[in-house]
CSV table of C-alpha atoms in Angstrom, one decimal:
chain,number,residue,atom,x,y,z
A,1,UNK,CA,-31.8,-15.9,-53.4
A,2,UNK,CA,-33.5,-13.6,-55.9
A,3,UNK,CA,-32.4,-9.9,-55.8
A,4,UNK,CA,-28.9,-10.6,-54.6
A,5,UNK,CA,-26.0,-9.6,-56.9
A,6,UNK,CA,-23.8,-12.4,-58.3
A,7,UNK,CA,-20.1,-12.4,-57.3
A,8,UNK,CA,-17.5,-12.8,-60.0
A,9,UNK,CA,-14.9,-14.8,-58.2
A,10,UNK,CA,-12.6,-15.0,-61.2
A,11,UNK,CA,-12.5,-11.2,-61.4
A,12,UNK,CA,-11.9,-10.9,-57.7
A,13,UNK,CA,-9.1,-13.4,-57.9
A,14,UNK,CA,-7.4,-11.6,-60.7
A,15,UNK,CA,-7.7,-8.2,-59.0
A,16,UNK,CA,-6.7,-9.3,-55.5
A,17,UNK,CA,-4.6,-12.5,-55.8
A,18,UNK,CA,-3.0,-12.0,-52.4
A,19,UNK,CA,-6.3,-12.6,-50.6
A,20,UNK,CA,-6.9,-15.9,-52.4
A,21,UNK,CA,-3.5,-17.5,-52.3
A,22,UNK,CA,-2.8,-20.3,-49.9
A,23,UNK,CA,-0.7,-19.8,-46.8
A,24,UNK,CA,2.9,-19.1,-47.9
A,25,UNK,CA,6.1,-19.6,-45.9
A,26,UNK,CA,6.1,-16.1,-44.4
A,27,UNK,CA,2.6,-16.5,-42.9
A,28,UNK,CA,3.5,-20.0,-41.5
A,29,UNK,CA,6.6,-18.6,-40.0
A,30,UNK,CA,4.7,-15.7,-38.4
A,31,UNK,CA,2.1,-18.1,-36.9
A,32,UNK,CA,4.8,-20.4,-35.7
A,33,UNK,CA,6.6,-17.5,-34.0
A,34,UNK,CA,3.5,-16.3,-32.3
A,35,UNK,CA,2.6,-19.8,-31.1
A,36,UNK,CA,6.2,-20.3,-29.8
A,37,UNK,CA,6.0,-17.0,-27.9
A,38,UNK,CA,2.7,-17.9,-26.3
A,39,UNK,CA,4.1,-21.3,-25.3
A,40,UNK,CA,7.2,-19.7,-23.8
A,41,UNK,CA,5.0,-17.3,-21.8
A,42,UNK,CA,2.9,-20.2,-20.5
A,43,UNK,CA,6.0,-22.1,-19.6
A,44,UNK,CA,7.6,-19.1,-17.8
A,45,UNK,CA,4.4,-18.5,-15.8
A,46,UNK,CA,4.3,-22.1,-14.8
A,47,UNK,CA,8.0,-22.0,-13.7
A,48,UNK,CA,7.3,-18.9,-11.6
A,49,UNK,CA,4.4,-20.5,-9.8
A,50,UNK,CA,1.4,-18.7,-11.3
A,51,UNK,CA,-0.6,-22.0,-11.7
A,52,UNK,CA,0.1,-23.6,-8.3
A,53,UNK,CA,-2.7,-21.9,-6.4
A,54,UNK,CA,-0.6,-19.5,-4.4
A,55,UNK,CA,-1.9,-16.4,-6.3
A,56,UNK,CA,-5.5,-17.4,-5.6
A,57,UNK,CA,-4.7,-18.0,-1.9
A,58,UNK,CA,-2.8,-14.7,-1.7
A,59,UNK,CA,-5.7,-12.7,-3.1
A,60,UNK,CA,-7.7,-13.6,0.0
A,61,UNK,CA,-5.0,-12.4,2.3
A,62,UNK,CA,-4.6,-9.3,0.2
A,63,UNK,CA,-8.3,-8.5,0.6
A,64,UNK,CA,-7.9,-8.9,4.4
A,65,UNK,CA,-5.0,-6.5,4.5
A,66,UNK,CA,-6.8,-3.9,2.4
A,67,UNK,CA,-9.8,-4.2,4.9
A,68,UNK,CA,-7.4,-3.6,7.8
A,69,UNK,CA,-5.9,-0.6,6.0
A,70,UNK,CA,-9.2,1.3,6.0
A,71,UNK,CA,-9.9,4.0,6.9
A,72,UNK,CA,-6.5,5.7,6.4
A,73,UNK,CA,-5.6,7.2,9.8
A,74,UNK,CA,-2.4,8.6,11.4
A,75,UNK,CA,-1.6,8.0,15.1
A,76,UNK,CA,-2.1,11.7,16.1
A,77,UNK,CA,-1.6,15.2,14.8
A,78,UNK,CA,2.1,15.3,15.6
A,79,UNK,CA,2.4,12.3,13.3
A,80,UNK,CA,0.7,14.2,10.6
A,81,UNK,CA,3.1,17.1,10.9
A,82,UNK,CA,6.1,14.7,10.9
A,83,UNK,CA,4.8,12.9,7.8
A,84,UNK,CA,4.0,16.2,6.0
A,85,UNK,CA,7.6,17.4,6.7
A,86,UNK,CA,9.0,14.1,5.4
A,87,UNK,CA,6.8,14.4,2.3
A,88,UNK,CA,8.0,17.9,1.5
A,89,UNK,CA,11.5,16.5,1.9
A,90,UNK,CA,10.7,13.8,-0.7
A,91,UNK,CA,9.4,16.4,-3.2
A,92,UNK,CA,12.6,18.5,-2.6
A,93,UNK,CA,14.8,15.4,-3.2
A,94,UNK,CA,12.9,14.7,-6.4
A,95,UNK,CA,13.1,18.3,-7.6
A,96,UNK,CA,16.8,18.8,-6.9
A,97,UNK,CA,17.8,15.4,-8.3
A,98,UNK,CA,15.8,15.9,-11.5
A,99,UNK,CA,17.0,19.5,-12.2
A,100,UNK,CA,20.6,18.5,-11.4
A,101,UNK,CA,20.5,15.5,-13.7
A,102,UNK,CA,19.0,17.6,-16.5
A,103,UNK,CA,21.7,20.3,-16.2
A,104,UNK,CA,24.5,17.8,-16.2
A,105,UNK,CA,23.0,15.7,-19.1
A,106,UNK,CA,22.3,18.6,-21.4
A,107,UNK,CA,26.0,19.1,-22.5
A,108,UNK,CA,26.6,15.3,-22.6
A,109,UNK,CA,23.6,14.9,-24.9
A,110,UNK,CA,25.3,17.2,-27.5
A,111,UNK,CA,28.5,15.0,-27.3
A,112,UNK,CA,26.3,11.9,-27.9
A,113,UNK,CA,24.3,13.4,-30.8
A,114,UNK,CA,25.3,12.3,-34.3
A,115,UNK,CA,24.4,15.6,-36.0
A,116,UNK,CA,26.5,17.6,-33.5
A,117,UNK,CA,29.6,15.5,-32.7
A,118,UNK,CA,31.5,14.4,-35.8
A,119,UNK,CA,34.3,12.5,-33.9
A,120,UNK,CA,33.1,8.9,-33.7
A,121,UNK,CA,35.3,8.1,-30.7
A,122,UNK,CA,33.9,11.0,-28.6
A,123,UNK,CA,30.3,10.0,-29.6
A,124,UNK,CA,31.0,6.3,-28.8
A,125,UNK,CA,32.5,7.1,-25.3
A,126,UNK,CA,29.6,9.5,-24.5
A,127,UNK,CA,27.0,7.0,-25.4
A,128,UNK,CA,28.6,4.1,-23.6
A,129,UNK,CA,29.1,6.2,-20.5
A,130,UNK,CA,25.4,7.1,-20.5
A,131,UNK,CA,24.5,3.5,-21.0
A,132,UNK,CA,26.7,2.5,-18.0
A,133,UNK,CA,25.0,5.0,-15.7
A,134,UNK,CA,21.6,4.1,-16.9
A,135,UNK,CA,22.1,0.4,-16.4
A,136,UNK,CA,22.3,0.8,-12.6
A,137,UNK,CA,19.0,1.0,-10.9
A,138,UNK,CA,18.2,4.0,-8.7
A,139,UNK,CA,17.9,1.9,-5.6
A,140,UNK,CA,21.5,0.7,-6.1
A,141,UNK,CA,22.7,4.3,-6.6
A,142,UNK,CA,20.9,5.1,-3.3
A,143,UNK,CA,22.7,2.4,-1.5
A,144,UNK,CA,26.0,3.6,-3.0
A,145,UNK,CA,25.5,7.2,-2.1
A,146,UNK,CA,24.3,6.4,1.4
A,147,UNK,CA,27.6,4.6,2.0
A,148,UNK,CA,29.5,7.5,0.5
A,149,UNK,CA,27.9,10.6,2.0
A,150,UNK,CA,25.8,9.1,4.8
A,151,UNK,CA,22.1,8.8,5.6
A,152,UNK,CA,19.8,11.7,4.7
A,153,UNK,CA,18.2,13.5,1.8
A,154,UNK,CA,21.5,14.5,0.3
A,155,UNK,CA,22.2,10.9,-0.6
A,156,UNK,CA,18.6,10.6,-2.1
A,157,UNK,CA,19.1,13.7,-4.3
A,158,UNK,CA,22.5,12.4,-5.5
A,159,UNK,CA,20.9,8.9,-6.3
A,160,UNK,CA,18.1,10.4,-8.4
A,161,UNK,CA,20.6,12.8,-10.1
A,162,UNK,CA,23.0,10.0,-11.0
A,163,UNK,CA,20.3,7.6,-12.2
A,164,UNK,CA,18.6,10.3,-14.4
A,165,UNK,CA,21.8,11.5,-16.0
A,166,UNK,CA,22.0,8.4,-18.2
A,167,UNK,CA,18.3,8.5,-19.1
A,168,UNK,CA,18.2,12.3,-19.8
A,169,UNK,CA,21.4,12.0,-21.9
A,170,UNK,CA,19.8,9.4,-24.1
A,171,UNK,CA,16.5,11.2,-24.5
A,172,UNK,CA,18.1,14.6,-25.0
A,173,UNK,CA,20.5,13.3,-27.6
A,174,UNK,CA,17.7,11.6,-29.6
A,175,UNK,CA,15.7,14.8,-29.5
A,176,UNK,CA,18.7,16.7,-30.8
A,177,UNK,CA,19.3,14.2,-33.6
A,178,UNK,CA,15.6,14.5,-34.7
A,179,UNK,CA,15.8,18.3,-34.9
A,180,UNK,CA,15.3,19.9,-38.3
A,181,UNK,CA,18.7,20.7,-39.9
A,182,UNK,CA,17.4,23.5,-42.1
A,183,UNK,CA,17.6,26.3,-39.5
A,184,UNK,CA,21.2,25.4,-38.8
A,185,UNK,CA,22.1,25.3,-42.5
A,186,UNK,CA,20.4,28.7,-42.9
A,187,UNK,CA,22.4,30.3,-40.1
A,188,UNK,CA,25.6,28.8,-41.3
A,189,UNK,CA,24.9,29.9,-44.9
A,190,UNK,CA,24.5,33.5,-43.7
A,191,UNK,CA,27.9,33.6,-42.1
A,192,UNK,CA,27.1,32.3,-38.6
A,193,UNK,CA,29.3,29.7,-37.0
A,194,UNK,CA,28.3,26.2,-36.0
A,195,UNK,CA,27.9,27.1,-32.4
A,196,UNK,CA,25.4,29.9,-33.4
A,197,UNK,CA,23.6,27.3,-35.5
A,198,UNK,CA,23.2,25.0,-32.5
A,199,UNK,CA,22.3,27.9,-30.2
A,200,UNK,CA,19.6,29.5,-32.5
A,201,UNK,CA,18.7,26.6,-34.7
A,202,UNK,CA,18.5,23.5,-32.6
A,203,UNK,CA,18.1,24.5,-28.9
A,204,UNK,CA,14.9,26.6,-29.5
A,205,UNK,CA,13.4,23.7,-31.4
A,206,UNK,CA,14.1,20.9,-28.9
A,207,UNK,CA,13.6,22.9,-25.7
A,208,UNK,CA,9.9,22.2,-25.4
A,209,UNK,CA,10.6,18.5,-25.8
A,210,UNK,CA,13.3,18.6,-23.2
A,211,UNK,CA,11.2,20.6,-20.8
A,212,UNK,CA,8.3,18.2,-21.1
A,213,UNK,CA,10.7,15.2,-20.4
A,214,UNK,CA,12.1,17.0,-17.3
A,215,UNK,CA,8.6,17.7,-15.9
A,216,UNK,CA,7.5,14.1,-16.5
A,217,UNK,CA,10.6,12.8,-14.7
A,218,UNK,CA,10.0,15.1,-11.8
A,219,UNK,CA,6.6,13.5,-11.3
A,220,UNK,CA,8.1,10.0,-11.7
A,221,UNK,CA,11.0,10.7,-9.4
A,222,UNK,CA,8.7,11.8,-6.6
A,223,UNK,CA,7.5,8.2,-6.5
A,224,UNK,CA,11.1,7.0,-6.7
A,225,UNK,CA,12.2,9.3,-3.9
A,226,UNK,CA,9.5,7.6,-1.7
A,227,UNK,CA,11.1,4.2,-2.3
A,228,UNK,CA,14.7,5.1,-1.9
A,229,UNK,CA,13.9,6.6,1.5
A,230,UNK,CA,13.5,3.0,2.7
A,231,UNK,CA,17.3,2.5,2.5
A,232,UNK,CA,18.0,5.7,4.4
A,233,UNK,CA,18.1,8.2,1.6
A,234,UNK,CA,15.7,10.6,3.3
A,235,UNK,CA,12.0,11.5,2.7
A,236,UNK,CA,8.8,9.7,3.6
A,237,UNK,CA,10.0,6.3,2.5
A,238,UNK,CA,11.6,5.5,5.9
A,239,UNK,CA,8.2,6.2,7.7
A,240,UNK,CA,6.4,4.0,5.1
A,241,UNK,CA,8.8,1.1,5.6
A,242,UNK,CA,8.5,1.4,9.4
A,243,UNK,CA,4.7,1.4,9.3
A,244,UNK,CA,4.7,-1.7,7.1
A,245,UNK,CA,7.2,-3.4,9.3
A,246,UNK,CA,5.2,-2.8,12.5
A,247,UNK,CA,1.9,-3.7,10.7
A,248,UNK,CA,0.4,-0.3,11.4
A,249,UNK,CA,-1.7,-0.7,8.3
A,250,UNK,CA,-4.0,2.3,8.7
A,251,UNK,CA,-1.0,4.6,9.0
A,252,UNK,CA,0.5,2.8,6.0
A,253,UNK,CA,-2.6,3.6,3.9
A,254,UNK,CA,-2.5,7.2,5.2
A,255,UNK,CA,1.1,7.6,4.0
A,256,UNK,CA,0.2,6.0,0.6
A,257,UNK,CA,-2.7,8.4,0.3
A,258,UNK,CA,-0.5,11.4,1.0
A,259,UNK,CA,1.9,10.2,-1.7
A,260,UNK,CA,-0.9,9.7,-4.2
A,261,UNK,CA,-2.3,13.2,-3.6
A,262,UNK,CA,1.1,14.7,-3.9
A,263,UNK,CA,1.8,12.9,-7.2
A,264,UNK,CA,-1.6,13.9,-8.5
A,265,UNK,CA,-0.9,17.6,-7.7
A,266,UNK,CA,2.5,17.5,-9.3
A,267,UNK,CA,1.0,15.8,-12.4
A,268,UNK,CA,-1.6,18.5,-12.7
A,269,UNK,CA,0.9,21.4,-12.3
A,270,UNK,CA,3.4,19.8,-14.7
A,271,UNK,CA,0.7,19.2,-17.3
A,272,UNK,CA,-0.2,22.9,-17.2
A,273,UNK,CA,3.4,23.8,-17.5
A,274,UNK,CA,4.0,21.5,-20.4
A,275,UNK,CA,1.0,22.9,-22.3
A,276,UNK,CA,2.2,26.5,-21.5
A,277,UNK,CA,5.7,25.7,-22.8
A,278,UNK,CA,4.4,24.0,-26.0
A,279,UNK,CA,1.8,26.8,-26.5
A,280,UNK,CA,4.3,29.6,-26.2
A,281,UNK,CA,6.5,27.7,-28.7
A,282,UNK,CA,3.7,27.2,-31.1
A,283,UNK,CA,2.6,30.8,-30.8
A,284,UNK,CA,6.2,32.0,-31.4
A,285,UNK,CA,6.4,29.8,-34.5
């Protein structure tokens, strides 16, 4: 067509040969790997029963259950007071478990950090211990502690504390390893010891990150505390399980709504606290 510029393919090939070359072995391997993963996914879904019609049939029953759950209503006002008390107990379990885990994991994180602990055997044992604790699910810890200390919120707080020690230890140690070494080197070069370097060089830098992680896990553990109550670890989970078991679906939706509102409030408050901590840190810097 007149007016259109001509394209010099030879010049383009010479300047960008990678876009004109035929498919090489690496590209074929990438495509084959992606196709194999998709085939494996389809095979796994078929083995688990995703294509036999049960999911479509179940969606109709799910819609019926949702219709019966509306509107969310408790039985009476005494039930509201009982559920509110149980919900406060759930929040207390989450708070105590999260703070306890953070306090216990803080020194363990220094033992597992490469830039703090020079002894490889100490670092190895610390990391493997944290891995072992983290590999056990919180519901399993709840079952263990219920059998050790009995039913109630104490077992729930211990379950959250134990499960989070491994996770906090890993996250804290990674934050410590990623800290800038220059403040520590500056403190040591002026005559300060290594402990002073850690105290004034590393901890102030990583503290906003650690505080943000603790606040996030407090929000997440509120949901977890609602679940572990089902096995007798205190909180509102026992009432939720009983409502589901007796098919009191309106009461079930009311309990779920209470949990959702509580988690939303905690999320709002923790977000403000995270921004406050990071803001103060940025202003001080």
